[in-house]
């Protein structure tokens, strides 16, 4: 199978551009569903003996004096519920749980999470710092081992991936918490892994080539590396897909991010990183 | 290295060693899997003391002694950043009990005191000042009867501190006239100070102050030379026992604030781990099938080296006594994917070389050489990212980064070294490239 990536780059640019723009739009309008790890607050996970009605639950919570609650049902039975509310004192939380569970007769408390808002802020700061540091470190390393334009293209592809994943998360209202952050960072590292594999081949092919327009060489490299890249991604996707289906709630949420990320990452290694590199080289490299 | 069939003995040997390690030093699972209580506290600066390394060390020790006095409980106390500490008690749901135990500073002070010579409102400010001395203050002390009804309220002029909790050698539960009391024994130095203080103050009360509040103020009848004292007050048996543990462990050097507390129900964790194990198994099977279909004999070699990877990896985790959290497990599963990638990179090279008609034995060696730098570069970039996560992240993120980094490093060994071992053995045994890729 021979792919003419560079020739058909006119198809790939618009696809990527649309995806990125739509994602940004979604992120800023829909907004991200920031989890309690980022905003701080109280999360209470209850399992009732009987099926509960959501409005009755809401009313009980409001009557207790708590507003801005998020009540979510887990599973299809209507017996398991997750309640998220802005920060309250521990006494108040215990009181609320006691009331909802009618002193333990109506059900059981599975998990209870209290995070002061300062922790949430700390995490937000960390997240930004982490992403910045990763970008800088990678830029340095790739320039050192390969060359600067490849580093830039790799970073472009790298930033392209989490943006699209965040767009999907905004669209589907996935909760953004620590697990989500870990998954996004993993997919960034993984996508990079993939991109390096492609550039490794390009680097080989370009040995001794000094032209400005290296489209042909890039195409050759991509085709040579295609099978390897796809197989690499397929194994990851198999594992992640299985985790998604069978891993239980926590692993599912983690894996679905990786699932989208792996697909987008493969796409970006082949069809974003390389055309960008080709372009940069054509425009800026001395003939 | 070992030749022929013998090289395959290496593998069972490694496996047995790993199994031994895992058996002797079993895997430790974190709170999110076992369930338990997790509390994060933050030490607070006060006017007298700013939080520093020594403060945190003292805090660490005191909390350990309070929650685990016999040393037999599985308690995890860790520093977090400059001022915070994480306390985890696996399989306990008594967060309130734990909070009560560790949040009380339990600063004990013995202070010389005098009862006001005449009613307070008849005293001038001057007279009060003279009576108080340097750091004194006026405080009230209330006694209750058995029903908790106020019996008497006294006003005392508190003067100088004569003893503190540091002077205690032992604290124990005692009984006096059938009532439970706290028995105290002072150190040699403390005994001396106490003797002097009691001699000086015969007829006056000595106020016993806990965390700024007077809990007892017995009048000194005679000099006490044996360094022993009793605190009696209106405590329940339970309060007394708690207080004794707190005093025994020493007071907290600074007050603390509860930043985070969380109960993880084991129900939740068990569920996830069962499913996780199942998903892991399935994933392994899926990958095995894929590798076999696409890479045939080499694929089998890859799967064998993958299994070796799992054993070696788990053994290292057990040796390191690392606590495995849910995100840590996620890191493991992911590094499995990366381990497989390394194999694929090698095999694609191998295929190319064989396609070009090169000698089989040479091709095997050569493809590993050529693949090395690709694998190195790609894995190192992932390690760089994980490294940042490890150093800046906390808790789950850190755990994930650690298992990921470790996994990548072990996988490089199994993919490049063990794998090669198997393939070279295969080529030698079957004298050629039958069914290789």
XYZ file of C-alpha atoms in Angstrom:
724
model
C 0.000 0.000 0.000
C 1.523 3.246 -1.014
C 0.369 6.466 0.511
C 1.031 9.809 -0.995
C 0.790 11.845 2.146
C 2.576 14.963 1.103
C 0.858 15.201 -2.216
C -2.506 14.889 -0.613
C -1.661 17.146 2.284
C -4.423 19.410 1.088
C -6.847 16.880 2.524
C -5.128 16.512 5.842
C -4.655 20.162 6.676
C -8.370 20.951 6.596
C -9.273 17.825 8.577
C -6.886 18.712 11.337
C -7.783 22.375 11.258
C -11.482 21.601 11.554
C -10.897 19.148 14.381
C -8.771 21.613 16.305
C -11.136 24.530 15.805
C -14.183 22.492 16.734
C -12.396 21.215 19.836
C -11.401 24.698 20.939
C -14.935 25.876 20.332
C -16.334 23.047 22.429
C -13.874 23.637 25.226
C -14.724 27.297 25.513
C -18.471 27.066 25.080
C -19.481 23.752 26.606
C -16.716 24.047 29.107
C -14.862 21.224 30.703
C -16.532 19.238 33.440
C -13.860 19.907 36.044
C -13.819 17.241 38.685
C -13.634 17.785 42.394
C -9.871 17.317 42.243
C -9.669 20.623 40.447
C -12.462 22.618 42.008
C -12.471 21.249 45.507
C -15.651 20.154 47.186
C -17.387 17.116 48.528
C -18.219 13.907 46.722
C -20.400 11.316 48.359
C -21.086 7.901 46.853
C -24.117 6.109 48.255
C -25.771 2.792 47.634
C -29.392 2.554 48.670
C -31.439 -0.536 49.365
C -34.353 0.794 47.391
C -34.556 2.625 44.103
C -34.341 6.373 44.631
C -35.980 9.172 42.753
C -33.610 11.901 41.676
C -35.889 14.809 42.508
C -36.574 13.405 45.957
C -32.851 13.136 46.532
C -32.314 16.687 45.333
C -35.045 17.947 47.596
C -33.544 16.215 50.630
C -30.179 17.724 49.828
C -31.589 21.215 49.316
C -33.703 20.973 52.437
C -30.551 20.230 54.313
C -29.236 23.562 53.148
C -26.970 22.497 50.339
C -27.302 24.011 46.886
C -25.568 23.681 43.539
C -25.596 19.942 43.888
C -24.805 17.486 41.112
C -26.627 14.214 41.535
C -25.726 11.355 39.262
C -26.994 7.860 39.083
C -24.558 5.017 38.656
C -25.662 1.919 36.844
C -29.186 1.381 35.620
C -30.894 0.340 38.828
C -31.247 3.713 40.414
C -29.920 2.475 43.719
C -26.406 3.840 43.470
C -25.803 7.564 43.459
C -22.926 10.004 43.389
C -23.558 13.413 44.885
C -21.203 16.312 44.320
C -21.510 19.546 46.215
C -19.427 22.642 46.922
C -17.187 22.450 49.992
C -18.921 22.033 53.337
C -17.699 21.141 56.792
C -17.251 17.531 57.717
C -19.990 17.756 60.299
C -22.415 19.008 57.726
C -21.430 16.279 55.315
C -21.907 13.584 57.924
C -25.234 15.097 58.810
C -26.343 15.073 55.209
C -25.282 11.477 54.683
C -27.017 10.444 57.882
C -30.184 12.113 56.712
C -30.103 10.641 53.234
C -29.372 7.176 54.513
C -31.819 7.599 57.361
C -29.153 6.677 59.880
C -27.911 3.757 57.866
C -31.209 2.009 57.473
C -31.777 3.010 53.892
C -28.385 2.205 52.492
C -24.642 2.398 52.869
C -21.879 4.938 52.245
C -19.432 3.559 49.707
C -17.011 6.386 49.381
C -16.687 9.901 50.668
C -14.232 12.500 49.440
C -13.470 15.885 50.889
C -10.979 18.132 49.187
C -10.424 21.704 50.301
C -10.338 24.167 47.403
C -6.654 24.896 47.960
C -5.791 21.385 46.896
C -7.782 21.872 43.726
C -5.891 25.035 42.961
C -2.561 23.421 43.690
C -3.423 20.740 41.189
C -4.421 23.274 38.563
C -1.093 25.037 38.943
C 0.726 21.739 38.766
C -1.092 20.716 35.633
C -0.011 23.814 33.759
C 3.540 23.561 35.040
C 3.751 19.922 34.090
C 2.578 20.527 30.552
C 4.998 23.438 30.119
C 7.954 21.480 31.411
C 7.183 18.474 29.266
C 7.017 20.628 26.136
C 10.324 22.343 26.897
C 12.153 19.136 27.756
C 10.938 17.383 24.651
C 11.849 20.315 22.441
C 15.395 20.170 23.757
C 15.771 16.417 23.503
C 14.368 16.037 19.999
C 16.446 18.905 18.643
C 19.477 17.249 20.168
C 18.788 13.804 18.740
C 17.166 14.825 15.463
C 16.843 18.404 14.357
C 15.016 21.550 15.280
C 12.273 21.509 12.655
C 11.435 17.948 13.559
C 11.188 19.022 17.169
C 8.811 21.820 16.267
C 6.657 19.550 14.111
C 6.612 16.928 16.809
C 5.459 19.492 19.362
C 2.749 20.704 16.979
C 1.480 17.159 16.569
C 1.829 16.701 20.293
C -0.315 19.694 21.193
C -2.802 18.782 18.524
C -3.648 15.532 20.283
C -4.706 16.653 23.778
C -6.664 19.544 22.262
C -8.816 17.156 20.288
C -9.174 14.818 23.241
C -10.228 17.749 25.430
C -12.728 18.703 22.753
C -14.210 15.223 22.878
C -14.232 15.399 26.671
C -16.080 18.706 26.550
C -18.577 17.330 24.064
C -19.263 14.151 26.007
C -18.979 15.913 29.375
C -16.286 13.577 30.646
C -15.068 14.509 34.084
C -11.635 16.132 34.133
C -9.794 14.935 37.242
C -6.430 13.487 38.186
C -7.040 10.263 36.303
C -7.968 12.243 33.210
C -4.819 14.321 33.527
C -2.695 11.216 33.873
C -4.344 9.723 30.802
C -3.794 12.872 28.735
C -0.149 13.009 29.701
C 0.253 9.373 28.861
C -1.248 9.801 25.462
C 1.036 12.741 24.851
C 4.068 10.655 25.677
C 2.692 7.823 23.642
C 1.858 9.939 20.627
C 5.341 11.324 20.829
C 6.711 7.801 20.923
C 4.901 7.166 17.682
C 6.042 10.417 16.085
C 9.657 9.667 16.976
C 9.383 6.293 15.278
C 8.297 8.016 12.077
C 10.936 10.712 12.296
C 13.550 8.108 13.006
C 12.884 6.676 9.571
C 12.753 10.115 7.979
C 16.094 10.908 9.562
C 17.552 7.765 7.995
C 16.096 8.497 4.574
C 17.337 12.063 4.626
C 20.961 11.115 5.183
C 22.880 12.769 2.418
C 19.894 14.648 1.043
C 20.200 18.410 0.955
C 17.304 19.684 -1.068
C 14.710 22.039 0.232
C 11.750 20.095 -1.072
C 11.953 16.715 0.553
C 8.373 15.639 -0.069
C 9.390 12.524 -1.902
C 11.731 11.428 0.863
C 9.065 11.969 3.474
C 6.577 9.923 1.520
C 9.057 7.094 1.210
C 9.699 7.189 4.939
C 6.025 7.160 5.843
C 5.291 4.217 3.613
C 8.261 2.323 4.963
C 7.148 2.893 8.492
C 3.419 2.529 7.977
C 3.105 -1.100 8.940
C 5.218 -0.615 11.991
C 3.265 2.419 13.172
C -0.114 0.852 12.612
C 0.779 -2.402 14.316
C 2.245 -0.496 17.207
C -0.936 1.472 17.624
C -3.175 -1.538 17.130
C -1.631 -3.395 20.063
C -2.124 -0.362 22.266
C -5.680 0.055 21.091
C -6.457 -3.606 21.735
C -5.300 -3.342 25.345
C -6.985 -0.016 25.921
C -10.212 -1.118 24.315
C -10.359 -4.177 26.546
C -9.689 -2.027 29.600
C -12.494 0.249 28.493
C -14.992 -2.539 28.263
C -13.975 -4.733 31.146
C -11.931 -2.662 33.516
C -14.606 -1.325 35.801
C -15.624 2.294 36.232
C -12.287 3.838 37.089
C -10.271 2.039 34.427
C -13.004 2.692 31.901
C -12.790 6.435 32.375
C -9.043 6.307 32.120
C -9.010 4.042 29.072
C -11.549 5.877 26.988
C -9.321 8.929 27.049
C -6.417 6.770 25.924
C -8.516 5.111 23.275
C -9.325 8.385 21.544
C -5.797 9.549 22.234
C -4.182 6.513 20.624
C -6.203 6.918 17.442
C -5.600 10.644 17.232
C -1.947 10.133 18.142
C -1.341 7.710 15.310
C -3.096 10.022 12.911
C -1.046 12.990 14.046
C 2.284 11.162 13.804
C 1.671 10.267 10.190
C -0.487 13.040 8.831
C 0.295 16.081 10.897
C 3.890 15.884 12.083
C 5.363 14.962 8.727
C 3.625 17.500 6.483
C 4.454 20.238 8.999
C 8.073 19.162 8.965
C 8.100 19.071 5.181
C 6.680 22.550 5.058
C 9.081 24.005 7.607
C 11.991 22.433 5.815
C 10.861 23.769 2.441
C 10.328 27.274 3.741
C 13.240 27.699 6.113
C 16.026 25.317 5.118
C 18.823 26.697 3.035
C 19.136 25.148 -0.371
C 26.526 -17.263 27.078
C 24.841 -20.611 27.356
C 24.517 -22.417 24.077
C 21.843 -24.560 22.542
C 19.036 -25.964 24.619
C 20.567 -24.747 27.841
C 19.830 -21.154 27.142
C 16.178 -21.935 27.597
C 16.861 -22.999 31.158
C 17.570 -19.399 32.010
C 13.920 -18.528 31.716
C 12.411 -20.944 34.235
C 15.213 -19.966 36.631
C 14.336 -16.306 36.374
C 10.659 -17.083 36.783
C 11.265 -19.152 39.897
C 13.394 -16.446 41.480
C 10.692 -13.885 40.745
C 7.946 -16.082 42.156
C 9.994 -16.553 45.308
C 10.420 -12.819 45.702
C 6.716 -12.177 45.160
C 5.823 -14.876 47.644
C 8.190 -13.683 50.354
C 7.442 -9.994 49.941
C 3.877 -9.881 48.688
C 2.412 -7.103 46.619
C 1.094 -4.221 48.695
C -2.017 -2.604 47.419
C -2.907 0.976 48.094
C -5.883 2.457 49.829
C -7.987 2.837 46.729
C -7.862 -0.917 46.284
C -8.074 -2.126 49.889
C -10.212 0.605 51.238
C -9.401 2.628 54.298
C -9.098 6.108 55.700
C -6.875 8.760 54.236
C -6.199 12.083 55.881
C -4.011 14.947 54.759
C -2.952 17.418 57.435
C -1.101 20.677 57.267
C 1.122 22.002 60.013
C 0.304 25.576 60.960
C 2.839 28.275 61.807
C 2.327 29.875 65.195
C 3.865 32.940 66.804
C 6.166 30.796 68.854
C 7.142 28.344 66.207
C 7.431 28.329 62.449
C 7.120 25.008 60.686
C 10.488 23.605 59.665
C 12.199 20.235 59.048
C 12.468 19.497 62.746
C 8.819 20.321 63.293
C 7.783 17.917 60.572
C 10.011 15.179 61.902
C 8.581 15.580 65.382
C 5.086 15.618 63.932
C 5.827 12.421 62.055
C 7.026 10.675 65.188
C 4.181 11.862 67.378
C 1.503 10.812 64.913
C 3.089 7.390 64.523
C 3.123 6.931 68.285
C -0.438 8.063 68.668
C -2.011 5.973 65.955
C 0.244 2.979 66.250
C 1.509 2.820 69.858
C 2.334 -0.894 69.768
C 3.799 -0.620 66.297
C 1.745 -3.504 65.007
C -0.703 -1.665 62.792
C -0.170 -1.103 59.102
C -0.022 2.648 59.086
C 1.305 4.786 56.273
C 2.512 8.250 57.251
C 4.250 10.251 54.533
C 5.588 13.753 54.132
C 3.946 15.740 51.401
C 5.618 18.948 50.374
C 6.944 21.364 52.987
C 4.142 21.434 55.504
C 1.809 18.578 54.824
C 1.554 14.987 55.814
C -0.510 12.098 54.514
C -1.885 9.608 57.001
C -3.404 6.410 55.630
C -4.948 3.663 57.653
C -5.844 0.707 55.438
C -9.097 -1.057 56.073
C -10.218 1.393 58.724
C -13.324 3.505 58.332
C -13.001 5.354 61.620
C -11.887 8.651 60.166
C -13.412 10.579 63.032
C -11.553 8.564 65.616
C -8.290 9.071 63.809
C -8.919 12.785 63.374
C -9.699 13.169 67.075
C -6.548 11.363 68.022
C -4.181 13.373 65.903
C -5.707 16.822 65.863
C -5.430 17.460 69.573
C -2.155 19.183 70.233
C -2.031 18.012 73.846
C 0.326 20.649 75.136
C 0.620 20.126 78.870
C 1.806 22.815 81.227
C 2.073 23.040 84.995
C 1.721 26.607 86.135
C 2.114 28.162 89.565
C -1.006 29.975 90.549
C -2.578 31.945 93.340
C -6.145 32.455 94.257
C -7.026 36.126 94.252
C -6.490 37.528 97.784
C -9.593 39.650 97.524
C -12.472 39.817 95.001
C -11.242 40.747 91.564
C -13.185 43.943 91.165
C -11.687 45.242 94.391
C -8.166 44.920 93.056
C -6.386 47.669 91.201
C -4.552 47.045 87.926
C -1.270 47.621 89.750
C -1.971 44.958 92.350
C -3.018 42.524 89.656
C 0.152 43.107 87.674
C 2.393 42.537 90.690
C 0.653 39.311 91.515
C 0.856 37.986 87.969
C 4.539 38.372 87.412
C 6.063 38.141 83.942
C 3.915 36.098 81.650
C 0.932 35.547 83.780
C -2.702 35.836 82.986
C -5.975 35.502 84.811
C -7.981 32.420 84.028
C -11.047 30.634 85.289
C -11.391 27.045 86.195
C -14.680 25.224 86.549
C -15.385 21.983 88.336
C -18.351 19.774 87.564
C -20.097 17.180 89.578
C -20.892 13.678 88.384
C -23.846 14.765 86.349
C -21.897 17.419 84.496
C -23.539 20.233 86.359
C -21.286 23.108 87.231
C -20.133 22.835 90.820
C -17.750 25.689 91.286
C -15.988 28.319 89.274
C -12.679 29.656 90.458
C -10.568 32.496 89.236
C -6.863 32.070 89.349
C -3.865 34.221 88.708
C -1.551 32.160 86.597
C 2.091 32.972 87.029
C 5.089 31.066 85.680
C 5.291 27.736 83.922
C 7.191 25.276 86.087
C 6.873 22.062 84.088
C 5.747 20.980 80.640
C 4.990 17.747 78.828
C 8.695 17.451 78.022
C 9.376 16.712 81.669
C 7.183 13.645 81.665
C 8.788 10.262 81.845
C 5.640 8.210 81.874
C 1.889 8.604 81.704
C -0.464 5.876 82.816
C -3.994 5.110 83.846
C -4.431 5.104 87.573
C -7.230 4.862 90.074
C -7.912 6.938 93.098
C -10.872 6.373 95.363
C -12.424 4.270 92.648
C -12.188 7.054 90.076
C -9.986 6.763 87.013
C -7.184 9.321 86.948
C -4.116 10.051 84.897
C -0.924 9.144 86.660
C 2.224 11.085 85.794
C 5.836 10.365 86.497
C 8.436 13.052 85.838
C 11.991 12.713 84.605
C 14.853 13.250 87.041
C 15.074 16.855 86.007
C 11.327 17.227 86.156
C 11.181 15.697 89.633
C 13.620 18.286 90.845
C 11.678 21.148 89.311
C 8.452 19.788 90.695
C 9.908 19.432 94.196
C 11.105 23.028 94.125
C 7.814 24.311 92.769
C 5.688 22.484 95.326
C 7.930 23.583 98.163
C 7.584 27.193 97.072
C 3.845 27.037 96.687
C 2.473 25.261 99.687
C -1.080 26.424 100.159
C -1.379 27.628 96.597
C -2.817 25.799 93.628
C -0.802 24.514 90.734
C -2.801 24.797 87.548
C -2.553 21.924 85.095
C -3.242 23.326 81.660
C -3.967 21.290 78.556
C -4.003 23.127 75.244
C -4.530 26.412 76.995
C -7.381 25.307 79.215
C -7.135 24.536 82.897
C -8.220 20.960 83.514
C -7.211 20.663 87.125
C -5.874 22.953 89.861
C -5.089 21.034 93.039
C -3.767 22.910 96.036
C -0.283 21.996 97.121
C -0.314 20.552 100.638
C 3.294 19.630 100.941
C 6.431 19.439 98.832
C 6.298 16.511 96.451
C 9.688 14.928 96.155
C 8.982 11.649 94.391
C 8.226 13.156 90.991
C 4.749 11.736 90.777
C 1.461 13.474 90.242
C -2.130 12.771 89.418
C -4.539 14.549 87.170
C -8.123 14.035 88.117
C -10.928 15.762 86.387
C -14.251 15.094 84.801
C -13.164 12.780 82.054
C -14.885 9.688 80.843
C -12.854 6.500 80.723
C -12.625 6.846 76.948
C -11.421 10.445 77.105
C -8.830 9.464 79.668
C -7.445 6.651 77.569
C -7.232 8.929 74.549
C -5.549 11.640 76.543
C -3.039 9.204 77.954
C -2.047 8.071 74.477
C -1.770 11.664 73.349
C 0.341 12.705 76.306
C 2.515 9.620 76.014
C 3.245 10.283 72.378
C 4.209 13.824 73.140
C 2.404 16.929 72.115
C 2.170 18.036 68.508
C 4.828 20.670 67.953
C 2.370 22.904 66.149
C -1.377 22.843 65.616
C -2.560 21.119 62.479
C -5.362 21.669 60.044
C -7.211 18.937 58.209
C -6.790 19.602 54.506
C -8.347 16.503 53.095
C -10.065 13.467 54.416
C -11.439 10.544 52.532
C -12.948 7.188 53.253
C -12.532 4.644 50.513
C -15.013 1.850 50.884
C -13.398 -1.483 50.140
C -16.465 -2.437 48.160
C -15.442 -0.002 45.507
C -11.850 -1.092 45.347
C -12.427 -4.840 45.294
C -14.782 -4.445 42.393
C -12.257 -2.526 40.380
C -9.395 -4.854 41.055
C -11.298 -7.931 40.007
C -12.288 -6.283 36.793
C -8.808 -4.908 36.322
C -7.266 -8.347 36.629
C -9.762 -9.725 34.151
C -9.144 -6.903 31.697
C -5.408 -7.444 32.074
C -5.718 -11.123 31.262
C -7.891 -10.435 28.257
C -5.497 -7.764 27.059
C -2.640 -10.197 27.265
C -4.561 -12.775 25.268
C -5.540 -10.214 22.664
C -1.989 -9.064 22.186
C -0.701 -12.628 22.086
C -3.106 -13.520 19.296
C -2.171 -10.440 17.339
C 1.542 -11.059 17.670
C 1.215 -14.661 16.663
C -0.838 -13.868 13.588
C 1.423 -11.111 12.373
C 4.842 -12.201 13.462
C 4.609 -15.939 13.880
C 7.576 -17.484 15.666
C 9.067 -14.126 16.483
C 5.682 -13.158 17.819
C 5.759 -16.093 20.193
C 9.192 -15.004 21.330
C 7.768 -11.564 21.981
C 4.976 -12.995 24.103
C 7.423 -15.095 26.091
C 9.574 -12.054 26.760
C 6.397 -10.172 27.719
C 5.531 -12.790 30.306
C 9.080 -12.636 31.617
C 8.674 -8.901 31.741
C 5.601 -9.245 33.947
C 7.333 -11.549 36.379
C 10.477 -9.461 36.630
C 8.496 -6.258 36.902
C 6.230 -7.553 39.663
C 9.224 -8.920 41.536
C 10.912 -5.525 41.454
C 7.765 -3.809 42.698
C 7.496 -6.269 45.571
C 11.152 -5.844 46.454
C 10.728 -2.094 46.521
C 7.770 -2.502 48.899
C 5.896 -0.088 46.671
C 2.252 0.436 47.398
C 0.279 -0.186 44.256
C -2.647 2.122 43.562
C -5.195 1.947 40.797
C -3.284 4.439 38.670
C -0.126 2.497 39.349
C -1.796 -0.532 37.830
C -2.775 1.611 34.858
C 0.877 2.523 34.417
C 1.787 -1.154 34.366
C -0.745 -2.035 31.732
C 0.412 0.860 29.605
C 4.051 -0.071 29.830
C 2.987 -3.496 28.542
C 1.822 -1.778 25.392
C 5.141 -0.012 25.045
C 6.964 -3.288 25.640
C 5.106 -4.799 22.730
C 5.990 -1.795 20.566
C 9.675 -2.394 21.070
C 9.217 -5.919 19.792
C 7.303 -4.773 16.745
C 9.997 -2.300 15.829
C 12.600 -5.061 15.986
C 10.539 -7.518 13.982
C 9.767 -5.079 11.203
C 13.492 -4.540 10.751
C 14.011 -8.290 10.817
C 11.440 -8.767 8.129
C 13.087 -6.169 5.932
C 16.496 -7.718 6.352
C 15.262 -11.218 5.559
C 13.373 -9.820 2.602
C 16.617 -8.404 1.294
C 18.001 -11.908 1.450
C 20.566 -11.499 4.152
C 21.854 -14.330 6.270
C 19.405 -15.226 9.030
C 21.782 -15.241 11.972
C 23.254 -11.949 10.851
C 19.799 -10.431 10.308
C 18.680 -11.221 13.805
C 21.672 -9.511 15.361
C 21.556 -6.629 12.953
C 17.876 -5.876 13.353
C 18.310 -5.619 17.097
C 21.163 -3.200 16.594
C 19.248 -1.030 14.179
C 16.118 -1.062 16.304
C 17.959 -0.108 19.456
C 18.208 3.603 18.772
C 14.600 3.894 17.670
C 13.441 2.144 20.806
C 15.816 4.178 22.911
C 14.692 7.528 21.528
C 10.993 6.784 21.682
C 11.127 5.280 25.158
C 13.303 8.036 26.515
C 10.836 10.681 25.420
C 8.073 8.857 27.255
C 10.305 8.553 30.307
C 11.000 12.290 30.148
C 7.276 13.010 30.236
C 6.742 10.507 33.026
C 9.704 11.959 34.880
C 8.081 15.377 34.968
C 4.892 13.757 36.246
C 6.871 11.981 38.918
C 8.739 14.972 40.227
C 5.931 17.507 40.125
C 2.905 15.318 40.538
C 1.685 13.940 43.808
C -0.230 10.887 44.900
C -1.897 9.074 42.020
C -0.029 10.928 39.330
C 3.289 10.155 40.976
C 2.391 6.496 41.383
C 1.402 6.261 37.764
C 4.606 7.935 36.585
C 6.740 5.644 38.679
C 5.213 2.408 37.459
C 5.376 3.706 33.897
C 9.074 4.647 34.077
C 9.996 1.394 35.763
C 7.929 -0.532 33.253
C 9.624 1.073 30.266
C 13.077 0.342 31.632
C 12.330 -3.278 32.416
C 10.638 -3.663 29.036
C 13.751 -2.438 27.248
C 15.699 -5.173 28.949
C 13.221 -7.918 28.092
C 12.682 -6.732 24.523
C 16.310 -6.147 23.627
C 18.126 -8.725 25.699
C 15.827 -11.616 26.560
C 14.001 -11.488 23.275
C 17.256 -11.617 21.349
C 18.356 -14.535 23.446
C 15.266 -16.476 22.466
C 15.416 -15.606 18.769
C 19.096 -16.446 18.441
C 18.396 -19.716 20.197
C 15.532 -20.412 17.840
C 17.605 -19.706 14.739
C 20.345 -21.934 16.052
C 17.991 -24.754 16.916
C 15.991 -24.676 13.755
C 18.922 -23.739 11.587
C 17.167 -21.190 9.504
C 14.377 -18.840 8.989
C 11.465 -21.213 8.930
C 8.410 -19.590 10.336
C 10.410 -16.785 11.819
C 8.379 -13.775 10.748
